[in-house]
mmCIF file of C-alpha atoms in Angstrom:
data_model
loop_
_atom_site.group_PDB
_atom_site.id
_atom_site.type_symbol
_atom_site.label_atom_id
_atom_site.label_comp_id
_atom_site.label_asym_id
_atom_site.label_seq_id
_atom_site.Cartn_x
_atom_site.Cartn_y
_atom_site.Cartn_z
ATOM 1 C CA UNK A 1181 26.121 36.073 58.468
ATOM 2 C CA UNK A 1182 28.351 36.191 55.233
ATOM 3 C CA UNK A 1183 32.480 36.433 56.702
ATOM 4 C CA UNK A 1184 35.178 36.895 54.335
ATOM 5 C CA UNK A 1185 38.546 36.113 54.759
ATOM 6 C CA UNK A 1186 41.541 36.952 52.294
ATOM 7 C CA UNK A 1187 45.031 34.850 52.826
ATOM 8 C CA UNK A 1188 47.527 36.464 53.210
ATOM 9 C CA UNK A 1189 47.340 39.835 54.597
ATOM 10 C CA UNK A 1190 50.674 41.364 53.012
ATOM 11 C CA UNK A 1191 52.586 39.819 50.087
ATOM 12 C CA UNK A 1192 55.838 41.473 49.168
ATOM 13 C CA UNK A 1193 57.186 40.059 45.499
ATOM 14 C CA UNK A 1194 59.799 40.577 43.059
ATOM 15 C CA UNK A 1195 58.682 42.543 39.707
ATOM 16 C CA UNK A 1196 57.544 39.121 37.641
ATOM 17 C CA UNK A 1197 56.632 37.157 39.725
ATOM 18 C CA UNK A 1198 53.290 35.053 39.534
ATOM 19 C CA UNK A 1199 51.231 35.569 42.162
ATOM 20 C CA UNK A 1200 47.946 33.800 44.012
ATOM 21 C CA UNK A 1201 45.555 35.562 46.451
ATOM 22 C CA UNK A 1202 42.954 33.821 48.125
ATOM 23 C CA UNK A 1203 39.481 34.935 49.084
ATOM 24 C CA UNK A 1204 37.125 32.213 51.199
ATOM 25 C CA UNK A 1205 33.267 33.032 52.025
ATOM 26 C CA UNK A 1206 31.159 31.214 55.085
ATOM 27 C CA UNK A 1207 28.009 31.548 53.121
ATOM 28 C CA UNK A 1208 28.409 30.037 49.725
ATOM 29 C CA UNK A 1209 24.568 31.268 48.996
ATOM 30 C CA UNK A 1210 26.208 34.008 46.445
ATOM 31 C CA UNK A 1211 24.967 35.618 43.306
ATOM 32 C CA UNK A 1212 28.367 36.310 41.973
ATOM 33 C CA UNK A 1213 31.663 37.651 43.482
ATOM 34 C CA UNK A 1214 33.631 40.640 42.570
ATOM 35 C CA UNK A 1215 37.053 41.606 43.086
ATOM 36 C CA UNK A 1216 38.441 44.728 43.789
ATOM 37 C CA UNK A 1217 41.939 46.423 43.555
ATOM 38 C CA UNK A 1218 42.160 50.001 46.149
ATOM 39 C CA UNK A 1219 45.125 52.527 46.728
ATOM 40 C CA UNK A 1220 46.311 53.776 49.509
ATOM 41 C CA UNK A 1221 43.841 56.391 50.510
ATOM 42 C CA UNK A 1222 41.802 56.106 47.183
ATOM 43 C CA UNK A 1223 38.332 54.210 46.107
ATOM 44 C CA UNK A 1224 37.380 50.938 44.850
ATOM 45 C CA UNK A 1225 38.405 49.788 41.168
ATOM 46 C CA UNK A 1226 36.669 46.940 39.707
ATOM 47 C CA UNK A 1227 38.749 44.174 38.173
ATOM 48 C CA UNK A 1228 37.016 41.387 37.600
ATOM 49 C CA UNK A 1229 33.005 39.401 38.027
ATOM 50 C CA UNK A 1230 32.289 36.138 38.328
ATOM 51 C CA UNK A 1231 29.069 34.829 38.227
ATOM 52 C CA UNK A 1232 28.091 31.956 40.250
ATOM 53 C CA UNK A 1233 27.223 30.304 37.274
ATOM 54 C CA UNK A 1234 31.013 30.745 35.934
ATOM 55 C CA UNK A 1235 33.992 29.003 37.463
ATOM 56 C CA UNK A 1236 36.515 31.792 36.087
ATOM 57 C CA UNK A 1237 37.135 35.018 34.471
ATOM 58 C CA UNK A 1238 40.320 36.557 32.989
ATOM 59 C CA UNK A 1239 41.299 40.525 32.115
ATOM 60 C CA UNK A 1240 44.371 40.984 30.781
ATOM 61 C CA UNK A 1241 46.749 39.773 33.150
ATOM 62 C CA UNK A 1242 43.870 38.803 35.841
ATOM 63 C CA UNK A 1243 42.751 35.537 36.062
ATOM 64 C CA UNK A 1244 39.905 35.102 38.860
ATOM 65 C CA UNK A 1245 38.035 31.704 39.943
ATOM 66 C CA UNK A 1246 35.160 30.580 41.827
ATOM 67 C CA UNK A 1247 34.474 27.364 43.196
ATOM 68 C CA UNK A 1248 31.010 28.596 44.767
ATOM 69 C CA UNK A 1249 30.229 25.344 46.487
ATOM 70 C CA UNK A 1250 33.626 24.973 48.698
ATOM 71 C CA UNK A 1251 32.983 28.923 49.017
ATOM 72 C CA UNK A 1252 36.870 29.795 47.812
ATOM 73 C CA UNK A 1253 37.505 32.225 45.324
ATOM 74 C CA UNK A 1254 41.362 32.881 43.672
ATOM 75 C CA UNK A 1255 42.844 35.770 42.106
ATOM 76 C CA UNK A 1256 46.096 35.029 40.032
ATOM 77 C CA UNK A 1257 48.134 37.603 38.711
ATOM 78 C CA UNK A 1258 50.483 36.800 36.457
ATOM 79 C CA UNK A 1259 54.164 38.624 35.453
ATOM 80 C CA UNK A 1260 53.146 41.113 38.563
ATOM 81 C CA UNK A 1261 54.689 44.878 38.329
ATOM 82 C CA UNK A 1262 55.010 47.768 40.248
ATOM 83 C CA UNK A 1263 52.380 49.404 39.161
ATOM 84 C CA UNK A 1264 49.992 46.178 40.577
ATOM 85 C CA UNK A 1265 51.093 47.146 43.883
ATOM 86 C CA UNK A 1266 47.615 47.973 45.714
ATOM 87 C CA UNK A 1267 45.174 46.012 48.094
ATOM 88 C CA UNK A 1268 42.920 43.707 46.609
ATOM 89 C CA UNK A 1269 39.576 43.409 47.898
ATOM 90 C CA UNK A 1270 37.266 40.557 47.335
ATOM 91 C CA UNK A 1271 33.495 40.797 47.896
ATOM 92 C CA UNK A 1272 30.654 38.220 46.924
ATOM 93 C CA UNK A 1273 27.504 39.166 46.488
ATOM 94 C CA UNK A 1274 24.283 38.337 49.148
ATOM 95 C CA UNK A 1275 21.632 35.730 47.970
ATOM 96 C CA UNK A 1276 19.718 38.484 47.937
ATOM 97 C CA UNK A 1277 21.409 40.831 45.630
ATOM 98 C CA UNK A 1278 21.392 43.568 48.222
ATOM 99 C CA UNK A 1279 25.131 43.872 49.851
ATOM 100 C CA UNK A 1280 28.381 43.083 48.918
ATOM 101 C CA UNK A 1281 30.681 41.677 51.950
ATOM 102 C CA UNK A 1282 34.226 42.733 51.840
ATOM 103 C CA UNK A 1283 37.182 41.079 52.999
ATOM 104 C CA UNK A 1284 40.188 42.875 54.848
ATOM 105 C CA UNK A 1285 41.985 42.345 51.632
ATOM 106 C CA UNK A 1286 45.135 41.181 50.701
ATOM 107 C CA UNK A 1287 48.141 44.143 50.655
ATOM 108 C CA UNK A 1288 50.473 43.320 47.798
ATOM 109 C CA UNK A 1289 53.781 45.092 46.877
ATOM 110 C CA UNK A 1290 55.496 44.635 43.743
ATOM 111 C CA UNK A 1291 59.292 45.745 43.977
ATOM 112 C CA UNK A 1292 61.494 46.948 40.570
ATOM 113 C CA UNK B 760 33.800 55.183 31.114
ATOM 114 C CA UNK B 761 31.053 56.410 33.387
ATOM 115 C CA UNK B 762 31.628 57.535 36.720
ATOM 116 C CA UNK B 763 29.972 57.691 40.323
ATOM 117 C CA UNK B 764 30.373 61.060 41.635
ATOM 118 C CA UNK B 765 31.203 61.830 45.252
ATOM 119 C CA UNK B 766 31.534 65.509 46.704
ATOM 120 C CA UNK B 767 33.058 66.980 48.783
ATOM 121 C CA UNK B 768 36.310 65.044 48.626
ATOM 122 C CA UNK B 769 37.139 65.537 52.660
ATOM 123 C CA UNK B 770 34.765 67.176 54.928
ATOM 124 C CA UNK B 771 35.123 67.976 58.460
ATOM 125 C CA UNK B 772 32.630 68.669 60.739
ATOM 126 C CA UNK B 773 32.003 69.265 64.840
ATOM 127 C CA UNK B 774 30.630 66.499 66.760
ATOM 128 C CA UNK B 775 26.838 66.841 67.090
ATOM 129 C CA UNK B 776 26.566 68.428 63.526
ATOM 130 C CA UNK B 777 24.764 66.961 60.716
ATOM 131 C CA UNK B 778 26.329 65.987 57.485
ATOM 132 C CA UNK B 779 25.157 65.258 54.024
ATOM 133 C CA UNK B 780 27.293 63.258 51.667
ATOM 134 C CA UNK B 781 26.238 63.877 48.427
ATOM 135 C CA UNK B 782 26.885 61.100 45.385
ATOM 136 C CA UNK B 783 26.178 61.313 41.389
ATOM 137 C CA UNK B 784 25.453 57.657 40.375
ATOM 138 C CA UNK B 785 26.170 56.352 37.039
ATOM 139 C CA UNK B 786 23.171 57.800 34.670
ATOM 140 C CA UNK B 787 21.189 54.381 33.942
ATOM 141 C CA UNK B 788 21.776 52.745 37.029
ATOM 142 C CA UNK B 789 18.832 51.768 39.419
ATOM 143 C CA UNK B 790 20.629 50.095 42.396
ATOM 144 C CA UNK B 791 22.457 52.769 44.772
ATOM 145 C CA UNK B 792 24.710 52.116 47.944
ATOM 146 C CA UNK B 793 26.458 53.518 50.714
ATOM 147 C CA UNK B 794 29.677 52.048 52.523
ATOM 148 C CA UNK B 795 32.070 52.769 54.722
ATOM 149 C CA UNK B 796 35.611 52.576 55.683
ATOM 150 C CA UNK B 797 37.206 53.030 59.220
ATOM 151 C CA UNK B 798 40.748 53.853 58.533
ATOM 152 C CA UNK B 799 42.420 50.489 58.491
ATOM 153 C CA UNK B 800 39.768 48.369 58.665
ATOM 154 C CA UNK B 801 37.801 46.385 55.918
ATOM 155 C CA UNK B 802 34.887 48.148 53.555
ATOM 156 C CA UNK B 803 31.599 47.628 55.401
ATOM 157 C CA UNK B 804 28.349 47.773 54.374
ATOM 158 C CA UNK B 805 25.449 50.531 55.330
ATOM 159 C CA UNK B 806 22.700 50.690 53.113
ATOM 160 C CA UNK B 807 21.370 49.510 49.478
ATOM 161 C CA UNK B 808 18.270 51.487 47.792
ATOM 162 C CA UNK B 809 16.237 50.923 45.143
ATOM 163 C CA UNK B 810 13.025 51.920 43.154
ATOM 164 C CA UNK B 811 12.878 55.163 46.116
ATOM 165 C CA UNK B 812 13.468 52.744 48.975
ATOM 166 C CA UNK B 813 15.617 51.063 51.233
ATOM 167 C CA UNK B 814 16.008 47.405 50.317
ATOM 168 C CA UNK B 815 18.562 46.589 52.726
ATOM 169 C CA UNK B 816 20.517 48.254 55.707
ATOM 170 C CA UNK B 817 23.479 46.623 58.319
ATOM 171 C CA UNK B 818 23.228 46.877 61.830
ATOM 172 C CA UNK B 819 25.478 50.111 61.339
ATOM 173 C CA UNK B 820 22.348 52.028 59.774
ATOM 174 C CA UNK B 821 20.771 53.501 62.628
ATOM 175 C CA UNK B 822 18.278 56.226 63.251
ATOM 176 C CA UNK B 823 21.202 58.886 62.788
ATOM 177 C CA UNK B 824 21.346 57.916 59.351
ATOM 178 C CA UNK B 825 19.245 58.609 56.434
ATOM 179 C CA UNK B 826 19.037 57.857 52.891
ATOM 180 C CA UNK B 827 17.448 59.664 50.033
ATOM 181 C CA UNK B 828 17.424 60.609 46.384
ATOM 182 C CA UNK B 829 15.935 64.154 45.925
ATOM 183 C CA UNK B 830 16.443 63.836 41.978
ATOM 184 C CA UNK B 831 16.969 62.078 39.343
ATOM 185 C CA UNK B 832 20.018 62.315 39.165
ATOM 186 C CA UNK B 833 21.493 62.992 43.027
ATOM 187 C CA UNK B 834 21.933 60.481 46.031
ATOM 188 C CA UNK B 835 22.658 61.512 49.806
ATOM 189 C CA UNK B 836 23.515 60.308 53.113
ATOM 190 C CA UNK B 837 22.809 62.271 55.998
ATOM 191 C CA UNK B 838 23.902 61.751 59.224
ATOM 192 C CA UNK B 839 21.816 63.983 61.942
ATOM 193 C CA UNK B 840 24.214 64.052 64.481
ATOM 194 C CA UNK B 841 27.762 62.931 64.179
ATOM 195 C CA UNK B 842 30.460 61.293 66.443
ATOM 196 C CA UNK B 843 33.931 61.003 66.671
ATOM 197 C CA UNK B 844 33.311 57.183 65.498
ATOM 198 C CA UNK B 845 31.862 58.321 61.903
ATOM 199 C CA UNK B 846 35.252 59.447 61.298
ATOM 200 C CA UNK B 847 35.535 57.364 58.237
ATOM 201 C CA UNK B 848 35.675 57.204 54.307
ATOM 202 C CA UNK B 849 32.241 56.865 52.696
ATOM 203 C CA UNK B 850 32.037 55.006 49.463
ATOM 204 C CA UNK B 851 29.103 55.532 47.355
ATOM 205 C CA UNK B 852 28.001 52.515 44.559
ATOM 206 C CA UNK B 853 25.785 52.321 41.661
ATOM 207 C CA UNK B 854 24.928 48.932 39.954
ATOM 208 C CA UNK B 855 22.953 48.502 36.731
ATOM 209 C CA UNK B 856 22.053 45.177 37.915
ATOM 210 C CA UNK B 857 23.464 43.507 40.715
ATOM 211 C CA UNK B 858 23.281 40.329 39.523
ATOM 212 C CA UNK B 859 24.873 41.001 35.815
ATOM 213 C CA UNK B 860 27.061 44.011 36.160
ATOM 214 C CA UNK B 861 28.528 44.298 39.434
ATOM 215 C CA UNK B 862 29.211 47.768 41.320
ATOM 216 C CA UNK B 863 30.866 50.934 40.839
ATOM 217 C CA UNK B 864 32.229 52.546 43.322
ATOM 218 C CA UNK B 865 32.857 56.267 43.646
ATOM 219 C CA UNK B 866 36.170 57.785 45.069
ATOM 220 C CA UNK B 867 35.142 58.154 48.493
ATOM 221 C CA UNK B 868 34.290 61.222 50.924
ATOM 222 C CA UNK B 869 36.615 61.189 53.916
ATOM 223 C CA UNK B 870 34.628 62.643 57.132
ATOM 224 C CA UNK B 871 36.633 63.724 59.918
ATOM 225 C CA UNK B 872 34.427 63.902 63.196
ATOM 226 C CA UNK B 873 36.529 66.353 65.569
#
């Protein structure tokens, strides 16, 4: 059974500050991973896919890895700002293409 | 950008009543999903359907819930008869193809079992 864990729980930073979350899967039997950015209270927001083919991804200021085969996936946001403050969610994607698995998520707050 | 649909916003309902969740996936999509989130705890997975049928379910999926798409265009969840410990948000998902395009979510239906 796929388990996700997402290090740390909580980050507080500074507004521009560089910042790494970390997302590590059990089961490295993925089709891709996605991650996720939620508000308090609201639904999920897509930021980012990387196939399992792909080793990383970038959107703007997102810059998301995979390293399938250690089952670790990063999420690096860089110059962070208030307006990134959220919970990001990581979730890969069953072998068989049925069922994301979430992780608790990561918490982040981004002070002016 | 296209958008999954979710109504109503917040229900709440008496324990032992049935609910229906309705969702609006994204027009071209083919994959559907439901989830759930107790509040505080992590998204979890219920149920995935395609081509009319379920293709996979979680442990959580039991015989008080129920999948179906009565349209083209519509996609519910019923649950027959709730309890307090369905008190939860409900995230609906549509995916062109899980493999290539990844999910998207709708804003969520918060049931409140009382």
């Amino acid at each position: 059974k796929q388990e996700v864990t997402q290090i740390p729980a909580a980050l507080s930073v500074p507004e521009g500050e560089n910042l790494v979350l970390n997302c590590s899967f059990t089961d490295s039997a993925i089709y891709n991973l996605q991650w996720f950015r939620q508000d308090p209270g609201k639904g999920l927001t897509s930021l980012l896919l990387i196939q399992s083919s792909q080793r990383e991804q970038t959107s703007g200021r997102l810059n998301a890895s995979l390293d399938k085969s250690s089952g670790r996936s990063t999420l690096y946001i860089a110059a962070s700002q208030p307006g990134d403050s959220a919970t990001y969610l990581c979730a890969p994607l069953n072998q068989a293409g049925t069922a994301l698995i979430f992780g608790k998520g990561t918490t982040l707050s981004v002070s002016s | 950008e296209p958008e999954v649909t979710q109504t109503p916003s917040h229900q709440v309902t008496q324990m032992g009543q049935e609910v229906i969740l309705h969702c609006v996936p994204i027009s071209n999509h083919l994959y559907f999903y439901w989830y759930r989130q107790i509040l505080g705890q992590k998204v979890e997975f219920l149920v995935s359907f395609y081509n009319n049928e379920i293709s996979e379910k979680s442990e959580i999926f039991d015989d008080q819930f129920s999948v179906e798409r009565p349209d083209g265009s519509n996609f519910t969840l019923k649950i027959r008869s709730t309890k307090l410990e369905d008190s939860a948000m409900y995230f609906c998902a549509s995916s062109q193809s899980t493999t290539d395009y990844g999910y998207t979510f709708g804003s969520g239906t918060r049931l409140t079992v009382v």
